PDB file of C-alpha atoms and ligand atoms in Angstrom:
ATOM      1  CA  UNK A  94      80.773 127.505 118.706  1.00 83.00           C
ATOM      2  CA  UNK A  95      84.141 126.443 119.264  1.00 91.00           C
ATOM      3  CA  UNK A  96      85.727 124.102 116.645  1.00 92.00           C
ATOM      4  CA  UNK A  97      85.023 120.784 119.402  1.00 93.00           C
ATOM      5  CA  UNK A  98      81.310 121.520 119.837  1.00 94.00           C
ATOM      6  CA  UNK A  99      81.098 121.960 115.870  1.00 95.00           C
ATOM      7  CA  UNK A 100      82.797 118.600 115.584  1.00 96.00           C
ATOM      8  CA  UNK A 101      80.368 116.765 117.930  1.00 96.00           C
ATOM      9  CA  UNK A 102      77.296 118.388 115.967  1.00 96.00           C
ATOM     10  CA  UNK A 103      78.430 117.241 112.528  1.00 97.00           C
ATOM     11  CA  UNK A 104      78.529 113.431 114.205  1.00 96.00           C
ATOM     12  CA  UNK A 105      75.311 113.487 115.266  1.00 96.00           C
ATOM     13  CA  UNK A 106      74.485 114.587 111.855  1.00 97.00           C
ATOM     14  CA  UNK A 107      76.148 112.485 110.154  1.00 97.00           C
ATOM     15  CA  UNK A 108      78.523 114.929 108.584  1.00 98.00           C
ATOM     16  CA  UNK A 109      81.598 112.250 108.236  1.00 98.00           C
ATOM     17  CA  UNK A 110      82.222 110.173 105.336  1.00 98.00           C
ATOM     18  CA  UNK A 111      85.354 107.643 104.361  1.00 98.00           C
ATOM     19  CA  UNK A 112      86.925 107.819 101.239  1.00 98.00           C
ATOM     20  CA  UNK A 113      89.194 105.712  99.598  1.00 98.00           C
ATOM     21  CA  UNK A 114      92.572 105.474  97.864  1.00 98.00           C
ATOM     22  CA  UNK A 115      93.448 102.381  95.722  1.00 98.00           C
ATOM     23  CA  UNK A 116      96.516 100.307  96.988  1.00 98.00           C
ATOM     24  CA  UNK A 117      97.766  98.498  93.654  1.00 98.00           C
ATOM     25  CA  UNK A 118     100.598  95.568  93.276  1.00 98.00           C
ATOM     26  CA  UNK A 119     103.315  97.947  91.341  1.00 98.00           C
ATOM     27  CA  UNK A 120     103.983  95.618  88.687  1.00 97.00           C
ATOM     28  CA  UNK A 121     100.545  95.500  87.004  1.00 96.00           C
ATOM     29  CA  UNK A 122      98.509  98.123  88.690  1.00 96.00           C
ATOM     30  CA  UNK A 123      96.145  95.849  89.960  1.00 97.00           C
ATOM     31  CA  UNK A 124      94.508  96.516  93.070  1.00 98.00           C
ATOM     32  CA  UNK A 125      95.225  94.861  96.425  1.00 98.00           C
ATOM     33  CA  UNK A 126      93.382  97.100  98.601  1.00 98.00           C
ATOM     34  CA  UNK A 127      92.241 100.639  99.525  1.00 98.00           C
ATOM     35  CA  UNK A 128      93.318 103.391 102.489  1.00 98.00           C
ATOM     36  CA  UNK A 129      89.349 104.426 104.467  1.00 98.00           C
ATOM     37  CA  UNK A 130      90.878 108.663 104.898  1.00 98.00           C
ATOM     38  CA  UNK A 131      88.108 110.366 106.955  1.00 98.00           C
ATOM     39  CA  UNK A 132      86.591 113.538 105.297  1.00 98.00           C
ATOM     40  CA  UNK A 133      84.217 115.712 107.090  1.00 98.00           C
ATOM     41  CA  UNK A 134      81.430 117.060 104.606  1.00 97.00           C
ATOM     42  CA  UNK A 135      80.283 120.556 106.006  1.00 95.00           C
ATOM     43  CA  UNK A 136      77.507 121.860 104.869  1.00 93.00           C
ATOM     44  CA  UNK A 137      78.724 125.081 103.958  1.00 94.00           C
ATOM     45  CA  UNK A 138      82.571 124.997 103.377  1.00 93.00           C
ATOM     46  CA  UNK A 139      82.414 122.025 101.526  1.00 95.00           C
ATOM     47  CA  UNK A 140      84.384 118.924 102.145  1.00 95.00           C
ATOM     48  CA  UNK A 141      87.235 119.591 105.091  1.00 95.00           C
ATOM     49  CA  UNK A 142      90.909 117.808 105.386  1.00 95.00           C
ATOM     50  CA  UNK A 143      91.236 115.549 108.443  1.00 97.00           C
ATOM     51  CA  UNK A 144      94.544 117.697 108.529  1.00 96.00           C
ATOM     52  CA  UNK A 145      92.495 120.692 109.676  1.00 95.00           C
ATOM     53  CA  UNK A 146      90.110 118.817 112.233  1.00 96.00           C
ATOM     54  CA  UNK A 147      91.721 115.260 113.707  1.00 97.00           C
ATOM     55  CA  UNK A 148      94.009 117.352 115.600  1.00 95.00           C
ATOM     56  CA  UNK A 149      91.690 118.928 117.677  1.00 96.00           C
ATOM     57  CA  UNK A 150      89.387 115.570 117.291  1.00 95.00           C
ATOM     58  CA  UNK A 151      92.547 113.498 118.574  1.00 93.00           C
ATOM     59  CA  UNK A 152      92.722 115.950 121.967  1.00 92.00           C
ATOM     60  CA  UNK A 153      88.930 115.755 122.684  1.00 92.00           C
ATOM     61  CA  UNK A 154      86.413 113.375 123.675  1.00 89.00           C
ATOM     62  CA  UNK A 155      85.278 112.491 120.849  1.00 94.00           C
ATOM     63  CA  UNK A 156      88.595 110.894 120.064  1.00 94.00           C
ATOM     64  CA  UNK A 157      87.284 107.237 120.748  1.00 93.00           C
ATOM     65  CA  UNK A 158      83.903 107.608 119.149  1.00 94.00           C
ATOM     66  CA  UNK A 159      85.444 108.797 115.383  1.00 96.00           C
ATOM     67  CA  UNK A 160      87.877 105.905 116.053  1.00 95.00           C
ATOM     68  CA  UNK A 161      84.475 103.499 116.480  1.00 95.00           C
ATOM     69  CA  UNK A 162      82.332 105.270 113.245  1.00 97.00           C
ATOM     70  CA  UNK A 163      85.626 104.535 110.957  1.00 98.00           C
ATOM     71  CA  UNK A 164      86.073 101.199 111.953  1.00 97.00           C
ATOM     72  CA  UNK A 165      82.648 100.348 111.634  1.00 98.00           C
ATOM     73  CA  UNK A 166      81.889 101.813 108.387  1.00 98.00           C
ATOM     74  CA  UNK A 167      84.719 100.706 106.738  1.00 98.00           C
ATOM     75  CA  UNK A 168      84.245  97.459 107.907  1.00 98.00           C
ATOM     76  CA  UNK A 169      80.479  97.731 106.613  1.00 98.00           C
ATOM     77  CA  UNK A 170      82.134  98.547 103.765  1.00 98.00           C
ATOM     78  CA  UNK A 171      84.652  95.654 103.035  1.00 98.00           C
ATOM     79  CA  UNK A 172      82.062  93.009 103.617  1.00 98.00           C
ATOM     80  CA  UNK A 173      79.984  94.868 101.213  1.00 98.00           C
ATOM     81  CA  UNK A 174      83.010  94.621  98.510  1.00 98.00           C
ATOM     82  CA  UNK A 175      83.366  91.230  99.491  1.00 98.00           C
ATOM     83  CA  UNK A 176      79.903  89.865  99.035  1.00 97.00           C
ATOM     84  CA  UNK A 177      80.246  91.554  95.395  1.00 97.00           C
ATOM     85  CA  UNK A 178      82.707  89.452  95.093  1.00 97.00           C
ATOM     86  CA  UNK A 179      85.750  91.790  95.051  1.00 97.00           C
ATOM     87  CA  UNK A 180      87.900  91.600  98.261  1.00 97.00           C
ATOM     88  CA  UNK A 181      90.073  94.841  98.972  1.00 98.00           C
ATOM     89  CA  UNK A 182      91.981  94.782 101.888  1.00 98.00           C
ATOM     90  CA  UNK A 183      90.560  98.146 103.438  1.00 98.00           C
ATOM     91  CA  UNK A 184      93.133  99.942 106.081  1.00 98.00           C
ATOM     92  CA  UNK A 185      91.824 102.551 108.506  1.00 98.00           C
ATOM     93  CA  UNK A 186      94.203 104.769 110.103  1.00 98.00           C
ATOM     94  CA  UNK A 187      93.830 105.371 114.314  1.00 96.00           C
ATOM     95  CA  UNK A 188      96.140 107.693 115.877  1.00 94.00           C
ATOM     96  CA  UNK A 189      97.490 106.968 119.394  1.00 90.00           C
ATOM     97  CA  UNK A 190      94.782 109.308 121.532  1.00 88.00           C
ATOM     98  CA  UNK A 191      92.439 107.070 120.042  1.00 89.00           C
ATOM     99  CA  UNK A 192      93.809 103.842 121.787  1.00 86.00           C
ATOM    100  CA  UNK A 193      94.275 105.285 125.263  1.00 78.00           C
ATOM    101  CA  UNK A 194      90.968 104.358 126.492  1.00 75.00           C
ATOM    102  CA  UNK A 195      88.692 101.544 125.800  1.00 79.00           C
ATOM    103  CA  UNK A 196      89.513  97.788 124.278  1.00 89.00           C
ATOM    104  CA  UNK A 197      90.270  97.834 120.963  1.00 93.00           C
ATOM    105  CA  UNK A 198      90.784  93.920 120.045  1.00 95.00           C
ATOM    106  CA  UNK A 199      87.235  93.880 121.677  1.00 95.00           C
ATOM    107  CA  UNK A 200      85.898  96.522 119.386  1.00 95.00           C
ATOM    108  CA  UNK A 201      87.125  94.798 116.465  1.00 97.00           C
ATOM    109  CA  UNK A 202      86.372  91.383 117.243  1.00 97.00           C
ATOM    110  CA  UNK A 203      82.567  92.664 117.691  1.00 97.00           C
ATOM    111  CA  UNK A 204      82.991  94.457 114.713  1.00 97.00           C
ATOM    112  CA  UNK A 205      84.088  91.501 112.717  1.00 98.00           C
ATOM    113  CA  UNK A 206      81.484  89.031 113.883  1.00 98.00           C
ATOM    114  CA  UNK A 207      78.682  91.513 113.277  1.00 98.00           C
ATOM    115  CA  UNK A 208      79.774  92.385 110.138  1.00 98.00           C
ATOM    116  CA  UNK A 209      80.771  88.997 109.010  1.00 98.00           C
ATOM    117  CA  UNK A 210      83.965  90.373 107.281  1.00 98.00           C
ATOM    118  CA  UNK A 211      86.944  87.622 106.974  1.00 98.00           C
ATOM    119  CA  UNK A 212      89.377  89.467 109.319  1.00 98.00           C
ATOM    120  CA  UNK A 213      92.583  89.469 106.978  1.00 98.00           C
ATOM    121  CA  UNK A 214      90.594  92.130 104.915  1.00 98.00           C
ATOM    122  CA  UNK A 215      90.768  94.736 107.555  1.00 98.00           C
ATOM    123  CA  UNK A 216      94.188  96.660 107.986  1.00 98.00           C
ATOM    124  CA  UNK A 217      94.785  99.029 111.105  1.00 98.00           C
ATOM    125  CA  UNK A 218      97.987 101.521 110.431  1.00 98.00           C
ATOM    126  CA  UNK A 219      99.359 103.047 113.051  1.00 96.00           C
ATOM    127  CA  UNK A 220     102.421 105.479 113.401  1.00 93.00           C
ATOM    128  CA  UNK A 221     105.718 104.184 115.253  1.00 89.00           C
ATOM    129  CA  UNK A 222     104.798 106.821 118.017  1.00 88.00           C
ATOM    130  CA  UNK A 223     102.084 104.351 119.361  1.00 88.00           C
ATOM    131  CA  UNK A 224     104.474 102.773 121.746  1.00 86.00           C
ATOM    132  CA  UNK A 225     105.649 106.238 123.346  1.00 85.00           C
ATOM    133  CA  UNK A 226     102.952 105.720 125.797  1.00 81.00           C
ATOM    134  CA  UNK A 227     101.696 102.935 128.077  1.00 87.00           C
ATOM    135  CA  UNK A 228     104.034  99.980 125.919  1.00 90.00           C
ATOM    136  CA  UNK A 229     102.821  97.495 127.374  1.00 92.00           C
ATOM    137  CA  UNK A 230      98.974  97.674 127.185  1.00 93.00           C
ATOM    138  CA  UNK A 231      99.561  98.815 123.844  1.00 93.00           C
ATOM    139  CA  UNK A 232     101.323  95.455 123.093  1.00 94.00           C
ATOM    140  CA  UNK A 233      99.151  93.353 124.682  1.00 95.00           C
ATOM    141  CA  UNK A 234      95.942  94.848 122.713  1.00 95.00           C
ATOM    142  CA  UNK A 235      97.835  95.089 119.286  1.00 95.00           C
ATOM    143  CA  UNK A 236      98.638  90.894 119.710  1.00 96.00           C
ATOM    144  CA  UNK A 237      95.097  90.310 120.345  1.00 97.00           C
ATOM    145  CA  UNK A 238      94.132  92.237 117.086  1.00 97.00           C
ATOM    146  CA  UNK A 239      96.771  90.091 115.028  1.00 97.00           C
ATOM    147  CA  UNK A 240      95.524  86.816 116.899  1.00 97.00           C
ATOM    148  CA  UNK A 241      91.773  87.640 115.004  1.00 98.00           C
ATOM    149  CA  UNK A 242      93.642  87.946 111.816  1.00 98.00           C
ATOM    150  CA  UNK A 243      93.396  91.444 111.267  1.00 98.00           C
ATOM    151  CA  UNK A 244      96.133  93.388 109.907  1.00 98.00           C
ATOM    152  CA  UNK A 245      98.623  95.714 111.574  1.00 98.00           C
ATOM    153  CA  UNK A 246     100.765  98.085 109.483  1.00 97.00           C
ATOM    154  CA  UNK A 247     103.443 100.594 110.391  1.00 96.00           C
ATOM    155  CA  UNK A 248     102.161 104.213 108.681  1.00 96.00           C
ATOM    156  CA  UNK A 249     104.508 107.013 107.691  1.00 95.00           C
ATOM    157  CA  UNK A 250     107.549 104.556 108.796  1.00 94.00           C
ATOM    158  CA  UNK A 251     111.317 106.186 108.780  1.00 89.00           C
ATOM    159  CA  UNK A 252     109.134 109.648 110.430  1.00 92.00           C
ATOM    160  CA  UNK A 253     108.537 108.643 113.721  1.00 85.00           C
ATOM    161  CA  UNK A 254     110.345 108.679 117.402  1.00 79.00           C
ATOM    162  CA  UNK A 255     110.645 105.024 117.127  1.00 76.00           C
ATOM    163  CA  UNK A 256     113.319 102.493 117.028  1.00 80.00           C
ATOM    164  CA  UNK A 257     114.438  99.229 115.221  1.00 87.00           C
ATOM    165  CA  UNK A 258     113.645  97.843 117.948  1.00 88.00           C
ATOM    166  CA  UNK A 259     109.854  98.328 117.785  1.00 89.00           C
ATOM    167  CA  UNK A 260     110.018  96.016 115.051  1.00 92.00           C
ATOM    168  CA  UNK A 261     110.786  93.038 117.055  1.00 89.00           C
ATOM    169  CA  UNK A 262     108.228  93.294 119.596  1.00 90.00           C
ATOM    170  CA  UNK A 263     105.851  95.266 117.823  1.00 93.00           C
ATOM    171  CA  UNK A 264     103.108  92.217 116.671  1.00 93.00           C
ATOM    172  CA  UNK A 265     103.793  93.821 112.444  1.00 96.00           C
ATOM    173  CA  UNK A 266     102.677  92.552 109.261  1.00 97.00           C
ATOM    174  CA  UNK A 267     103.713  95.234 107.174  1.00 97.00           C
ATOM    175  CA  UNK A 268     105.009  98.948 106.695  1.00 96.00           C
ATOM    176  CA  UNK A 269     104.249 101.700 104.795  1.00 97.00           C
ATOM    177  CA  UNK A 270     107.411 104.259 103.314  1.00 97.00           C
ATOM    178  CA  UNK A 271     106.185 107.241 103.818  1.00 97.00           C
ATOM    179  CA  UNK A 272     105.549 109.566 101.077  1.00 97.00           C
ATOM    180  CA  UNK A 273     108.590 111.929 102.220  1.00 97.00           C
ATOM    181  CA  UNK A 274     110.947 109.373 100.933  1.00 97.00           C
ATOM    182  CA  UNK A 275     109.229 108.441  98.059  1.00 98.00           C
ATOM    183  CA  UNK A 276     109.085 111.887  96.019  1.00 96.00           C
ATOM    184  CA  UNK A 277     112.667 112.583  96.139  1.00 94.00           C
ATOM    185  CA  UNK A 278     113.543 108.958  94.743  1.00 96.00           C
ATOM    186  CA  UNK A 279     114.511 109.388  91.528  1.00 97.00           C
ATOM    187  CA  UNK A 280     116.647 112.738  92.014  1.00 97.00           C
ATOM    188  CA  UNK A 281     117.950 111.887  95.635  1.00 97.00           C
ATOM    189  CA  UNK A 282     120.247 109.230  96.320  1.00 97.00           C
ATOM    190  CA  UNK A 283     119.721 109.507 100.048  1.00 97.00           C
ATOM    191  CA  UNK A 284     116.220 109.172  99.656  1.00 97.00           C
ATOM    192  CA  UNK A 285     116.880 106.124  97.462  1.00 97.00           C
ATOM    193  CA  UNK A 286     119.316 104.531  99.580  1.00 97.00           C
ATOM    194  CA  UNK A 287     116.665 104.984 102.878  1.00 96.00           C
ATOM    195  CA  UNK A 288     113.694 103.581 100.719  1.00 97.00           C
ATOM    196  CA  UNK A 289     115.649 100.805  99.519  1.00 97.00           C
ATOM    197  CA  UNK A 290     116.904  99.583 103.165  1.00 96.00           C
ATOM    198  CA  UNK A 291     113.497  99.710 104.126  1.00 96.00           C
ATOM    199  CA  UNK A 292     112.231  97.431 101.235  1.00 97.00           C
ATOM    200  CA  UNK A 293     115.142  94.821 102.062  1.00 97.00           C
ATOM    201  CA  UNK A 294     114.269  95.141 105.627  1.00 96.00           C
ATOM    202  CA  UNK A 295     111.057  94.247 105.206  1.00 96.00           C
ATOM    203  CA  UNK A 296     111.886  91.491 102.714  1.00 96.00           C
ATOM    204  CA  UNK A 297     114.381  90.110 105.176  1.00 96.00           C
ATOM    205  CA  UNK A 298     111.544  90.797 108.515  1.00 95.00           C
ATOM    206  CA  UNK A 299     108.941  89.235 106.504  1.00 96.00           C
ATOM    207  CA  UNK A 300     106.552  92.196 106.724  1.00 97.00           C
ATOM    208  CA  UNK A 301     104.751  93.319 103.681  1.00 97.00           C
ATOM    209  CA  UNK A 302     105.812  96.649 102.220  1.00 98.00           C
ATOM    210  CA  UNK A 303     103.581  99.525 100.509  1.00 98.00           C
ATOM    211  CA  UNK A 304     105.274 102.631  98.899  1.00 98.00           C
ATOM    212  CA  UNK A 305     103.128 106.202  99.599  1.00 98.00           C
ATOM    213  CA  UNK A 306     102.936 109.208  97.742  1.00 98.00           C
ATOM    214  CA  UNK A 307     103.567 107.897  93.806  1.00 98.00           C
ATOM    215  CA  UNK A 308     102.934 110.534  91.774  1.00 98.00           C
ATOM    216  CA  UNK A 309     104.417 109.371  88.187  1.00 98.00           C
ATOM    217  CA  UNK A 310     104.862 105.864  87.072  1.00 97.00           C
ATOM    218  CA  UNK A 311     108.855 106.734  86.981  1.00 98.00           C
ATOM    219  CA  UNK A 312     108.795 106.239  90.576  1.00 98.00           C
ATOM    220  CA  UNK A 313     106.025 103.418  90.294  1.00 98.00           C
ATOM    221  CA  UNK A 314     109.369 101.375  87.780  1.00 98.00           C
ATOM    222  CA  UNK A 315     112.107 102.467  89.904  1.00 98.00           C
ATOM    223  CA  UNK A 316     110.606 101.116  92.855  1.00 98.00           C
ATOM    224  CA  UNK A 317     109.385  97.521  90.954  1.00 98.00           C
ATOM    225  CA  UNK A 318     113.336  97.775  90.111  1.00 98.00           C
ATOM    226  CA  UNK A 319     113.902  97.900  93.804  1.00 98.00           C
ATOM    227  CA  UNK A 320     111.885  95.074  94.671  1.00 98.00           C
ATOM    228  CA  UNK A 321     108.680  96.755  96.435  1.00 98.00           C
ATOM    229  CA  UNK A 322     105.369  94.955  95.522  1.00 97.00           C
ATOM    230  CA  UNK A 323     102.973  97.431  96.343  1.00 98.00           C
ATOM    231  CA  UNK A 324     102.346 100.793  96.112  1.00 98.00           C
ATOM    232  CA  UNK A 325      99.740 103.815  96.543  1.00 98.00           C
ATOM    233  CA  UNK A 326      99.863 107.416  95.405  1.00 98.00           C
ATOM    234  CA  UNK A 327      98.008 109.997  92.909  1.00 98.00           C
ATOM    235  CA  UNK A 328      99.498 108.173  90.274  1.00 98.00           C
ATOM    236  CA  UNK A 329      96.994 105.427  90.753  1.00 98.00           C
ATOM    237  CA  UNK A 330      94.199 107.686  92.103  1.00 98.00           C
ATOM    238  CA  UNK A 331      93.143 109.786  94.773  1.00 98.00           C
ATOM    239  CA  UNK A 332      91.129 109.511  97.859  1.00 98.00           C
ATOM    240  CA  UNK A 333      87.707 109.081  96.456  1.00 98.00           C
ATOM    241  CA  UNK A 334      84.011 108.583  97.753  1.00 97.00           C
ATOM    242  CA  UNK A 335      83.014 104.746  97.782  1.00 98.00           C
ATOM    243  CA  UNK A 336      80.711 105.108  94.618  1.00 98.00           C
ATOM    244  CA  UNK A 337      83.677 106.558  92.363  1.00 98.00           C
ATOM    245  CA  UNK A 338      86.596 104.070  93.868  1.00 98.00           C
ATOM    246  CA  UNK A 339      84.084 101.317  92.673  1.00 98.00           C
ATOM    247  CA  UNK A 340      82.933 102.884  89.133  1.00 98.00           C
ATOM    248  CA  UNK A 341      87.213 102.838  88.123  1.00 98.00           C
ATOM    249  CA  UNK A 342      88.336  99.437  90.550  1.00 97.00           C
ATOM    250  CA  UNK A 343      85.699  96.779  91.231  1.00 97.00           C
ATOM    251  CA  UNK A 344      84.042  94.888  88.882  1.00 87.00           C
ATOM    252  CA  UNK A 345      80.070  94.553  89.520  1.00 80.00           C
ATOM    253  CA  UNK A 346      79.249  91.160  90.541  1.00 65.00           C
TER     254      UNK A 346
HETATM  255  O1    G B 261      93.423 112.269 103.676  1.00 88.03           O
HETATM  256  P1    G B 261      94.533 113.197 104.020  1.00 88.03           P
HETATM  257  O2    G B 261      95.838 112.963 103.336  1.00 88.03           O
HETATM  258  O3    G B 261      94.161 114.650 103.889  1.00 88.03           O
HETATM  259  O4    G B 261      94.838 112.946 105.572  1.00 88.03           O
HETATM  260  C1    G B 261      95.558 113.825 106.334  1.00 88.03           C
HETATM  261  C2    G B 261      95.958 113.152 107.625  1.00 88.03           C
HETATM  262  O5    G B 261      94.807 112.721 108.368  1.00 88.03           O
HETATM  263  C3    G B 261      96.830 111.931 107.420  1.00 88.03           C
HETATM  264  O6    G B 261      97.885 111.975 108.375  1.00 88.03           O
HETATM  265  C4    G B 261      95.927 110.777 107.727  1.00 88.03           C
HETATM  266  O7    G B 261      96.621 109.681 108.263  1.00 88.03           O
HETATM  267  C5    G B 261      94.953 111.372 108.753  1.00 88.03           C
HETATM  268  N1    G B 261      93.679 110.656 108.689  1.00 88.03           N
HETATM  269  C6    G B 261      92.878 110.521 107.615  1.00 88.03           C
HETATM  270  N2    G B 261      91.783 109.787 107.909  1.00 88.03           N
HETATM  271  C7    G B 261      91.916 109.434 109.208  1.00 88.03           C
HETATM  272  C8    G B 261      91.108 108.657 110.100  1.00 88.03           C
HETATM  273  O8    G B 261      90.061 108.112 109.756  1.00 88.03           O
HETATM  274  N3    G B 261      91.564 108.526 111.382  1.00 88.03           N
HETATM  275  C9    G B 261      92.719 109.092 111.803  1.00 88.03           C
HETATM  276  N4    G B 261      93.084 108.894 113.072  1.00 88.03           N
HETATM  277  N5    G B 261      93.510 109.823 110.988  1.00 88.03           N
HETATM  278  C10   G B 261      93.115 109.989 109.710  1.00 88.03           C
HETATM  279  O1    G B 262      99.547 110.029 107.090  1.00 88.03           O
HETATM  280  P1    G B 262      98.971 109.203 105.992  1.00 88.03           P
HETATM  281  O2    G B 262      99.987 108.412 105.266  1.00 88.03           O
HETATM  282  O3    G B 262      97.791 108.363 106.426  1.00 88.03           O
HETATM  283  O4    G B 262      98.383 110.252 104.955  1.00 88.03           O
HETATM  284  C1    G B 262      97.591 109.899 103.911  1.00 88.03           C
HETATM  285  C2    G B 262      97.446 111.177 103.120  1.00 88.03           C
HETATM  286  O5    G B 262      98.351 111.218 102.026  1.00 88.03           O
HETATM  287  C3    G B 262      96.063 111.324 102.546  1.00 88.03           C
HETATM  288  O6    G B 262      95.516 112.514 103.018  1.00 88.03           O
HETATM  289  C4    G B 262      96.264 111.450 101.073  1.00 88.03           C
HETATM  290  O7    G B 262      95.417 112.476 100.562  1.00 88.03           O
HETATM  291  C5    G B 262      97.731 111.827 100.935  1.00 88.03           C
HETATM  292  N1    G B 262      98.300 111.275  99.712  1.00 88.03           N
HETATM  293  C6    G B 262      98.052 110.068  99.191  1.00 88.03           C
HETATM  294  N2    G B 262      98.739 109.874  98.030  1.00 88.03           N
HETATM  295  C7    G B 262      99.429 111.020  97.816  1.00 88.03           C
HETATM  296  C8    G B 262     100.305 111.447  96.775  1.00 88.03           C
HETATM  297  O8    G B 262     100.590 110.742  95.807  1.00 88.03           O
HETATM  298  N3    G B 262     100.831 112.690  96.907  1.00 88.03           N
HETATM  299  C9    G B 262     100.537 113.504  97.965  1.00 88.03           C
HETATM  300  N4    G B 262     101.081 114.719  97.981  1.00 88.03           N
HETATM  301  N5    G B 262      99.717 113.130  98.959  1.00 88.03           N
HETATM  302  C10   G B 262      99.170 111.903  98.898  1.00 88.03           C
HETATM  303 NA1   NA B 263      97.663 106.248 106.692  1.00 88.03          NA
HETATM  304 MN1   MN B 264     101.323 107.432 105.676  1.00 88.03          MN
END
């Protein structure tokens, strides 16, 4: 069975689940809203890293019907946190294979109206490389998707092939530093100086800003020192099943 045809099985059975990492506002550690990371739970080796298996799902055919199961569930998932009364922003991450075919805005506006879910809960991140190919379809779909109110952030920014330029016609409402930039901070000044460009730009684009990879609340004050609002990292918590991310962050209703 090659690793593809393995892959397809474990969606017919169900195999996938989302899990979620808290997104807190730095200067209280409340949360704002929660990352939906894919995990695949194998019935023998336990759960697997998307790192091992979305490259090979990103190259295959089943590329656009992951993309459709994480949207949906997570989106099952919001409203669910919002009828308790507790409304997390939930971001899913797609990768550019999993735009190429298909209409996304349409998929998400069905989504939404299904679901019921007020639209400014859901998040899509996407990396700067989403433009490499086919700009202008890409565009045109991603301004749709803001028109409904959904949210589009930049993932893993300051990594990609991208330019500044992206950021003017790129339809943005926030970025994310990527996690590279952010574990260095306190004992690299070049790291500091690139995270703290990024939080003025931002600041100065209007786009909201998140900080990855916080793994000590040093980091966590140095960056409220530098002005960034929200953050996300081990510090806070880990990716964690639904049931757990609600026993520590939601209150029952
Ligand atoms: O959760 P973890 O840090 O192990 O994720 C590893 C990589 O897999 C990250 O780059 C993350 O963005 C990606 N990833 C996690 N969940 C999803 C998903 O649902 N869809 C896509 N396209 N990528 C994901
Ligand atoms: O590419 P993306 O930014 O979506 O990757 C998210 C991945 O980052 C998840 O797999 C998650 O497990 C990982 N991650 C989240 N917070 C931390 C952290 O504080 N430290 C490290 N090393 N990884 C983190
Ligand atoms: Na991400
Ligand atoms: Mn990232």
């Amino acid at each position: 069975l090659t690793l593809e045809s393995e892959l397809a099985l474990a969606a017919d059975r169900g195999e996938f689940e989302l899990f979620y990492q808290p997104q807190v506002r730095l200067i209280d550690g409340s949360l704002v809203g929660a990352e939906a990371l894919i995990r695949w739970r194998h019935p023998v080796r336990g759960y697997v890293s998307p790192a091992e298996f979305m490259p090979v799902v990103n190259t295959s055919a089943l590329s656009e019907r992951i993309a459709n199961w994480v949207m949906e569930t997570a989106c099952r998932q919001a409203r669910a946190w919002e009828l308790s009364g507790n409304n997390v922003r939930v971001a899913i991450n797609l990768s550019p294979s999993q735009l190429q075919s298909g209409d996304l805005a349409h998929s998400v506006a069905a989504l939404l109206e299904v679901t019921g879910l007020t639209s400014s809960l859901l998040e899509i991140e996407v990396t700067e490389d989403i433009l490499l190919h086919d700009e202008r379809r890409v565009l045109a779909m991603f301004k749709r998707i803001q028109d409904l109110g959904v949210r589009v952030v930049f993932d893993d920014f300051g990594t990609g092939y991208a330019s500044l330029s992206y950021l003017k016609k790129f339809p943005l409402d926030g970025l994310k530093i990527d996690r590279s930039f952010v574990f260095g901070l306190l004992a690299n000044s070049d790291d500091a100086a690139i995270v703290g460009s990024t939080i003025g730009l931002s600041k100065q684009l209007g786009l909201t800003v998140v900080a990855e990879g916080i793994e000590n609340r040093a980091t966590a004050d140095f960056l409220v020192g530098m002005g960034c609002e929200e953050g996300q990292g081990y510090f806070f918590g880990r990716p964690m099943p639904a049931e757990a991310f609600e026993r520590q962050f939601l209150t029952a209703e």
